[in-house]
mmCIF file of C-alpha atoms in Angstrom:
data_model
loop_
_atom_site.group_PDB
_atom_site.id
_atom_site.type_symbol
_atom_site.label_atom_id
_atom_site.label_comp_id
_atom_site.label_asym_id
_atom_site.label_seq_id
_atom_site.Cartn_x
_atom_site.Cartn_y
_atom_site.Cartn_z
ATOM 1 C CA UNK A 28 -65.363 18.036 36.045
ATOM 2 C CA UNK A 29 -61.872 17.169 37.227
ATOM 3 C CA UNK A 30 -60.759 18.669 40.515
ATOM 4 C CA UNK A 31 -57.266 19.209 41.847
ATOM 5 C CA UNK A 32 -56.386 16.865 44.691
ATOM 6 C CA UNK A 33 -53.646 17.809 47.152
ATOM 7 C CA UNK A 34 -50.810 15.382 47.887
ATOM 8 C CA UNK A 35 -51.788 13.015 50.681
ATOM 9 C CA UNK A 36 -55.455 13.405 49.901
ATOM 10 C CA UNK A 37 -57.480 10.314 50.895
ATOM 11 C CA UNK A 38 -60.484 9.369 48.795
ATOM 12 C CA UNK A 39 -63.715 9.462 50.736
ATOM 13 C CA UNK A 40 -66.411 8.269 48.415
ATOM 14 C CA UNK A 41 -66.613 5.000 46.505
ATOM 15 C CA UNK A 42 -66.374 6.906 43.208
ATOM 16 C CA UNK A 43 -63.186 8.657 44.287
ATOM 17 C CA UNK A 44 -61.678 5.339 45.354
ATOM 18 C CA UNK A 45 -62.486 3.896 41.949
ATOM 19 C CA UNK A 46 -60.856 6.901 40.250
ATOM 20 C CA UNK A 47 -57.694 6.447 42.295
ATOM 21 C CA UNK A 48 -57.540 2.749 41.437
ATOM 22 C CA UNK A 49 -58.071 3.557 37.760
ATOM 23 C CA UNK A 50 -55.352 6.220 37.795
ATOM 24 C CA UNK A 51 -52.916 3.885 39.487
ATOM 25 C CA UNK A 52 -53.752 1.145 37.004
ATOM 26 C CA UNK A 53 -53.200 3.468 34.037
ATOM 27 C CA UNK A 54 -49.907 4.747 35.423
ATOM 28 C CA UNK A 55 -48.712 1.217 36.041
ATOM 29 C CA UNK A 56 -49.697 0.241 32.534
ATOM 30 C CA UNK A 57 -47.733 3.154 31.051
ATOM 31 C CA UNK A 58 -44.620 2.267 33.041
ATOM 32 C CA UNK A 59 -44.976 -1.394 32.146
ATOM 33 C CA UNK A 60 -45.175 -0.457 28.463
ATOM 34 C CA UNK A 61 -42.071 1.702 28.785
ATOM 35 C CA UNK A 62 -40.246 -1.081 30.568
ATOM 36 C CA UNK A 63 -41.231 -3.572 27.901
ATOM 37 C CA UNK A 64 -40.036 -1.173 25.169
ATOM 38 C CA UNK A 65 -36.735 -0.611 26.908
ATOM 39 C CA UNK A 66 -36.279 -4.321 27.418
ATOM 40 C CA UNK A 67 -36.937 -5.063 23.755
ATOM 41 C CA UNK A 68 -34.483 -2.331 22.722
ATOM 42 C CA UNK A 69 -31.857 -3.755 25.045
ATOM 43 C CA UNK A 70 -32.475 -7.240 23.693
ATOM 44 C CA UNK A 71 -32.145 -5.962 20.111
ATOM 45 C CA UNK A 72 -28.871 -4.201 20.937
ATOM 46 C CA UNK A 73 -27.463 -7.312 22.599
ATOM 47 C CA UNK A 74 -28.598 -9.545 19.780
ATOM 48 C CA UNK A 75 -27.164 -7.266 17.072
ATOM 49 C CA UNK A 76 -24.150 -6.007 18.962
ATOM 50 C CA UNK A 77 -21.712 -7.561 16.512
ATOM 51 C CA UNK A 78 -23.361 -5.853 13.547
ATOM 52 C CA UNK A 79 -23.525 -2.498 15.329
ATOM 53 C CA UNK A 80 -19.819 -2.633 16.105
ATOM 54 C CA UNK A 81 -19.039 -3.548 12.499
ATOM 55 C CA UNK A 82 -21.204 -0.660 11.251
ATOM 56 C CA UNK A 83 -19.437 1.814 13.535
ATOM 57 C CA UNK A 84 -16.070 0.531 12.369
ATOM 58 C CA UNK A 85 -17.106 0.807 8.697
ATOM 59 C CA UNK A 86 -18.249 4.422 9.182
ATOM 60 C CA UNK A 87 -15.052 5.284 11.084
ATOM 61 C CA UNK A 88 -12.829 3.646 8.457
ATOM 62 C CA UNK A 89 -14.722 5.417 5.651
ATOM 63 C CA UNK A 90 -14.321 8.784 7.368
ATOM 64 C CA UNK A 91 -10.615 8.220 8.017
ATOM 65 C CA UNK A 92 -10.174 6.935 4.472
ATOM 66 C CA UNK A 93 -11.791 10.049 3.041
ATOM 67 C CA UNK A 94 -9.630 12.341 5.164
ATOM 68 C CA UNK A 95 -6.528 10.360 4.259
ATOM 69 C CA UNK A 96 -7.385 10.388 0.549
ATOM 70 C CA UNK A 97 -8.018 14.126 0.654
ATOM 71 C CA UNK A 98 -4.770 14.926 2.475
ATOM 72 C CA UNK A 99 -2.371 12.448 0.902
ATOM 73 C CA UNK A 100 -3.844 11.920 -2.588
ATOM 74 C CA UNK A 101 -6.320 14.607 -3.695
ATOM 75 C CA UNK A 102 -4.503 17.671 -2.387
ATOM 76 C CA UNK A 103 -1.037 16.678 -3.715
ATOM 77 C CA UNK A 104 -2.630 15.694 -7.042
ATOM 78 C CA UNK A 105 -4.349 19.070 -7.300
ATOM 79 C CA UNK A 106 -1.083 20.859 -6.532
ATOM 80 C CA UNK A 107 0.832 18.817 -9.133
ATOM 81 C CA UNK A 108 -1.848 19.579 -11.704
ATOM 82 C CA UNK A 109 -1.572 23.314 -11.161
ATOM 83 C CA UNK A 110 2.214 23.115 -11.470
ATOM 84 C CA UNK A 111 1.938 21.090 -14.675
ATOM 85 C CA UNK A 112 -0.465 23.640 -16.167
ATOM 86 C CA UNK A 113 1.966 26.564 -15.823
ATOM 87 C CA UNK A 114 3.592 26.187 -19.268
ATOM 88 C CA UNK A 115 0.310 25.524 -21.083
ATOM 89 C CA UNK A 116 -1.163 28.644 -19.456
ATOM 90 C CA UNK A 117 1.868 30.662 -20.643
ATOM 91 C CA UNK A 118 1.305 29.445 -24.224
ATOM 92 C CA UNK A 119 -2.333 30.531 -23.942
ATOM 93 C CA UNK A 120 -1.448 33.962 -22.523
ATOM 94 C CA UNK A 121 1.118 34.557 -25.278
ATOM 95 C CA UNK A 122 -1.460 33.594 -27.892
ATOM 96 C CA UNK A 123 -3.950 36.094 -26.423
ATOM 97 C CA UNK A 124 -1.207 38.743 -26.685
ATOM 98 C CA UNK A 125 -1.100 38.099 -30.444
ATOM 99 C CA UNK A 126 2.230 36.309 -30.843
ATOM 100 C CA UNK A 127 1.949 33.424 -33.346
ATOM 101 C CA UNK A 128 -1.606 32.917 -32.191
ATOM 102 C CA UNK A 129 -2.638 29.678 -33.902
ATOM 103 C CA UNK A 130 0.528 27.767 -33.122
ATOM 104 C CA UNK A 131 0.501 28.910 -29.502
ATOM 105 C CA UNK A 132 -3.163 27.999 -29.029
ATOM 106 C CA UNK A 133 -2.317 24.561 -30.433
ATOM 107 C CA UNK A 134 0.608 24.253 -27.985
ATOM 108 C CA UNK A 135 -1.641 25.367 -25.159
ATOM 109 C CA UNK A 136 -3.914 22.480 -26.073
ATOM 110 C CA UNK A 137 -1.381 19.766 -26.827
ATOM 111 C CA UNK A 138 1.665 20.848 -24.852
ATOM 112 C CA UNK A 139 5.184 21.784 -25.822
ATOM 113 C CA UNK A 140 8.732 21.997 -24.510
ATOM 114 C CA UNK A 141 8.225 18.620 -22.891
ATOM 115 C CA UNK A 142 5.314 19.924 -20.800
ATOM 116 C CA UNK A 143 1.643 18.996 -20.629
ATOM 117 C CA UNK A 144 -1.016 20.838 -22.584
ATOM 118 C CA UNK A 145 -4.547 21.567 -21.365
ATOM 119 C CA UNK A 146 -5.861 18.331 -22.872
ATOM 120 C CA UNK A 147 -3.239 16.352 -20.909
ATOM 121 C CA UNK A 148 -4.205 18.124 -17.685
ATOM 122 C CA UNK A 149 -7.875 17.264 -18.277
ATOM 123 C CA UNK A 150 -7.033 13.614 -18.934
ATOM 124 C CA UNK A 151 -4.338 13.009 -16.303
ATOM 125 C CA UNK A 152 -5.769 15.092 -13.479
ATOM 126 C CA UNK A 153 -9.492 14.520 -13.873
ATOM 127 C CA UNK A 154 -11.544 15.818 -10.955
ATOM 128 C CA UNK A 155 -9.053 18.451 -9.821
ATOM 129 C CA UNK A 156 -9.618 22.229 -9.923
ATOM 130 C CA UNK A 157 -6.788 22.436 -12.467
ATOM 131 C CA UNK A 158 -8.575 20.025 -14.830
ATOM 132 C CA UNK A 159 -11.745 22.069 -14.504
ATOM 133 C CA UNK A 160 -9.853 25.265 -15.331
ATOM 134 C CA UNK A 161 -8.077 23.493 -18.190
ATOM 135 C CA UNK A 162 -11.527 22.910 -19.743
ATOM 136 C CA UNK A 163 -11.957 26.685 -19.898
ATOM 137 C CA UNK A 164 -8.582 27.297 -21.532
ATOM 138 C CA UNK A 165 -9.076 24.400 -23.937
ATOM 139 C CA UNK A 166 -12.495 25.689 -24.926
ATOM 140 C CA UNK A 167 -11.230 29.211 -25.485
ATOM 141 C CA UNK A 168 -8.265 27.876 -27.487
ATOM 142 C CA UNK A 169 -10.579 25.870 -29.742
ATOM 143 C CA UNK A 170 -12.808 28.928 -30.165
ATOM 144 C CA UNK A 171 -9.838 30.973 -31.385
ATOM 145 C CA UNK A 172 -8.793 28.127 -33.677
ATOM 146 C CA UNK A 173 -12.321 28.171 -35.150
ATOM 147 C CA UNK A 174 -13.025 24.622 -33.959
ATOM 148 C CA UNK A 175 -16.416 25.626 -32.641
ATOM 149 C CA UNK A 176 -17.798 22.204 -31.759
ATOM 150 C CA UNK A 177 -14.837 21.386 -29.532
ATOM 151 C CA UNK A 178 -15.067 24.882 -28.054
ATOM 152 C CA UNK A 179 -18.655 24.178 -26.996
ATOM 153 C CA UNK A 180 -17.727 20.756 -25.625
ATOM 154 C CA UNK A 181 -14.877 21.915 -23.389
ATOM 155 C CA UNK A 182 -16.476 25.160 -22.275
ATOM 156 C CA UNK A 183 -19.590 23.174 -21.431
ATOM 157 C CA UNK A 184 -17.504 20.968 -19.132
ATOM 158 C CA UNK A 185 -16.168 24.003 -17.279
ATOM 159 C CA UNK A 186 -17.988 25.231 -14.184
ATOM 160 C CA UNK A 187 -17.208 28.171 -11.959
ATOM 161 C CA UNK A 188 -18.806 30.740 -9.673
ATOM 162 C CA UNK A 189 -16.126 33.265 -10.599
ATOM 163 C CA UNK A 190 -17.683 36.646 -11.391
ATOM 164 C CA UNK A 191 -15.801 36.938 -14.683
ATOM 165 C CA UNK A 192 -14.994 33.412 -15.856
ATOM 166 C CA UNK A 193 -18.572 32.199 -15.471
ATOM 167 C CA UNK A 194 -20.219 34.807 -17.751
ATOM 168 C CA UNK A 195 -17.292 34.788 -20.198
ATOM 169 C CA UNK A 196 -17.452 30.993 -20.607
ATOM 170 C CA UNK A 197 -21.237 31.126 -21.201
ATOM 171 C CA UNK A 198 -20.824 33.981 -23.665
ATOM 172 C CA UNK A 199 -18.026 32.162 -25.504
ATOM 173 C CA UNK A 200 -20.367 29.218 -26.047
ATOM 174 C CA UNK A 201 -22.847 31.723 -27.478
ATOM 175 C CA UNK A 202 -20.126 32.995 -29.845
ATOM 176 C CA UNK A 203 -19.435 29.435 -31.013
ATOM 177 C CA UNK A 204 -23.125 28.830 -31.720
ATOM 178 C CA UNK A 205 -23.288 32.048 -33.746
ATOM 179 C CA UNK A 206 -20.435 30.756 -35.927
ATOM 180 C CA UNK A 207 -22.245 27.428 -36.317
ATOM 181 C CA UNK A 208 -25.338 29.397 -37.443
ATOM 182 C CA UNK A 209 -27.440 28.212 -34.506
ATOM 183 C CA UNK A 210 -28.841 31.573 -33.339
ATOM 184 C CA UNK A 211 -31.446 30.156 -30.957
ATOM 185 C CA UNK A 212 -28.757 28.349 -28.970
ATOM 186 C CA UNK A 213 -26.512 31.417 -29.146
ATOM 187 C CA UNK A 214 -29.234 33.649 -27.726
ATOM 188 C CA UNK A 215 -29.812 31.265 -24.829
ATOM 189 C CA UNK A 216 -26.146 31.314 -23.849
ATOM 190 C CA UNK A 217 -25.822 35.087 -24.199
ATOM 191 C CA UNK A 218 -28.775 35.385 -21.834
ATOM 192 C CA UNK A 219 -27.070 33.036 -19.389
ATOM 193 C CA UNK A 220 -23.921 35.118 -19.704
ATOM 194 C CA UNK A 221 -25.455 38.469 -18.791
ATOM 195 C CA UNK A 222 -27.502 36.903 -15.996
ATOM 196 C CA UNK A 223 -24.537 35.076 -14.477
ATOM 197 C CA UNK A 224 -23.138 38.232 -12.892
ATOM 198 C CA UNK A 225 -23.995 41.892 -13.157
ATOM 199 C CA UNK A 226 -20.908 44.039 -13.781
ATOM 200 C CA UNK A 227 -19.799 46.916 -15.986
ATOM 201 C CA UNK A 228 -17.875 44.706 -18.412
ATOM 202 C CA UNK A 229 -19.625 41.427 -19.239
ATOM 203 C CA UNK A 230 -23.249 42.474 -18.667
ATOM 204 C CA UNK A 231 -23.527 45.201 -21.361
ATOM 205 C CA UNK A 232 -21.344 43.160 -23.734
ATOM 206 C CA UNK A 233 -23.621 40.126 -23.650
ATOM 207 C CA UNK A 234 -26.804 42.188 -23.519
ATOM 208 C CA UNK A 235 -25.706 43.731 -26.829
ATOM 209 C CA UNK A 236 -24.833 40.369 -28.372
ATOM 210 C CA UNK A 237 -28.158 38.957 -27.210
ATOM 211 C CA UNK A 238 -30.000 41.944 -28.705
ATOM 212 C CA UNK A 239 -28.301 41.493 -32.081
ATOM 213 C CA UNK A 240 -29.216 37.798 -32.227
ATOM 214 C CA UNK A 241 -32.761 38.569 -31.055
ATOM 215 C CA UNK A 242 -33.165 41.016 -33.964
ATOM 216 C CA UNK A 243 -31.931 38.343 -36.382
ATOM 217 C CA UNK A 244 -34.531 35.979 -34.916
ATOM 218 C CA UNK A 245 -37.216 38.664 -35.291
ATOM 219 C CA UNK A 246 -37.629 38.838 -31.494
ATOM 220 C CA UNK A 247 -37.576 42.608 -31.655
ATOM 221 C CA UNK A 248 -39.334 43.396 -28.385
ATOM 222 C CA UNK A 249 -36.823 41.256 -26.515
ATOM 223 C CA UNK A 250 -34.028 43.041 -28.374
ATOM 224 C CA UNK A 251 -35.464 46.426 -27.380
ATOM 225 C CA UNK A 252 -35.667 45.372 -23.738
ATOM 226 C CA UNK A 253 -31.994 44.386 -23.762
ATOM 227 C CA UNK A 254 -30.909 47.560 -25.598
ATOM 228 C CA UNK A 255 -32.865 49.825 -23.276
ATOM 229 C CA UNK A 256 -31.342 48.102 -20.289
ATOM 230 C CA UNK A 257 -27.886 48.884 -21.660
ATOM 231 C CA UNK A 258 -28.851 52.547 -22.096
ATOM 232 C CA UNK A 259 -30.366 52.883 -18.628
ATOM 233 C CA UNK A 260 -28.011 50.774 -16.505
ATOM 234 C CA UNK A 261 -24.748 50.997 -18.466
ATOM 235 C CA UNK A 262 -24.973 54.394 -20.142
ATOM 236 C CA UNK A 263 -21.210 54.975 -19.884
ATOM 237 C CA UNK A 264 -20.279 51.707 -21.573
ATOM 238 C CA UNK A 265 -19.047 51.415 -25.155
ATOM 239 C CA UNK A 266 -22.085 49.192 -25.840
ATOM 240 C CA UNK A 267 -24.468 52.059 -25.007
ATOM 241 C CA UNK A 268 -23.433 53.948 -28.176
ATOM 242 C CA UNK A 269 -23.936 50.832 -30.300
ATOM 243 C CA UNK A 270 -27.291 50.231 -28.629
ATOM 244 C CA UNK A 271 -28.616 53.568 -29.932
ATOM 245 C CA UNK A 272 -28.010 52.414 -33.499
ATOM 246 C CA UNK A 273 -29.771 49.072 -32.964
ATOM 247 C CA UNK A 274 -32.800 50.562 -31.191
ATOM 248 C CA UNK A 275 -34.043 52.133 -34.437
ATOM 249 C CA UNK A 276 -33.604 48.837 -36.281
ATOM 250 C CA UNK A 277 -35.540 46.894 -33.638
ATOM 251 C CA UNK A 278 -38.351 49.493 -33.435
ATOM 252 C CA UNK A 279 -38.747 49.550 -37.221
ATOM 253 C CA UNK A 280 -39.362 45.809 -37.216
ATOM 254 C CA UNK A 281 -42.061 45.784 -34.527
#
């Protein structure tokens, strides 16, 4: 059993003297090992000093290069892209308002009045927020022009955490698949749409669309679940009235 020895304690027995010698030997060995490790580390640093300096310089240059690129290239490019998109966005907004819809959607895509269209923004300003947003407008334009495959392509390239644009873009892809008579794909995107964000506008709308497609696919229990959710969570929505009509249809097919 080990016993505590006060500082200055002198060993009396032969055994205690041996223990002291052993302790001193172990301590010395530990310190020698540490010294050897430190020496080897110092030797490695000295030997590879040139490479270490180069590595530090490379990291510093990369960091400065990134900051410089962001400030003097990326940010101005993103600003220019948003400015260029102004006219194309106006064409799109006018088309949504119902004024010469097809021709304006086409101009929104291809440009007009000497200004870029959404497709130009996507091509010339790739990687910018404006190009990402242009994918949304291009996809929605193609959807309204009944070019459903291109609608799916461009909307699929759009990404956003926006509470409205995210579900609407997913739901629009679902609409395109419905027109292409691919109900399974349509259902999947409608489900993504109502799950993307819960709100009083997009959630009941895409729950209803999902329910209709589910009924067509003979997935009547799933349809009922979606319809009942509309009735319980969104009872004041326009979709709630339509849900009542579809509930009977879904129940009759169970």
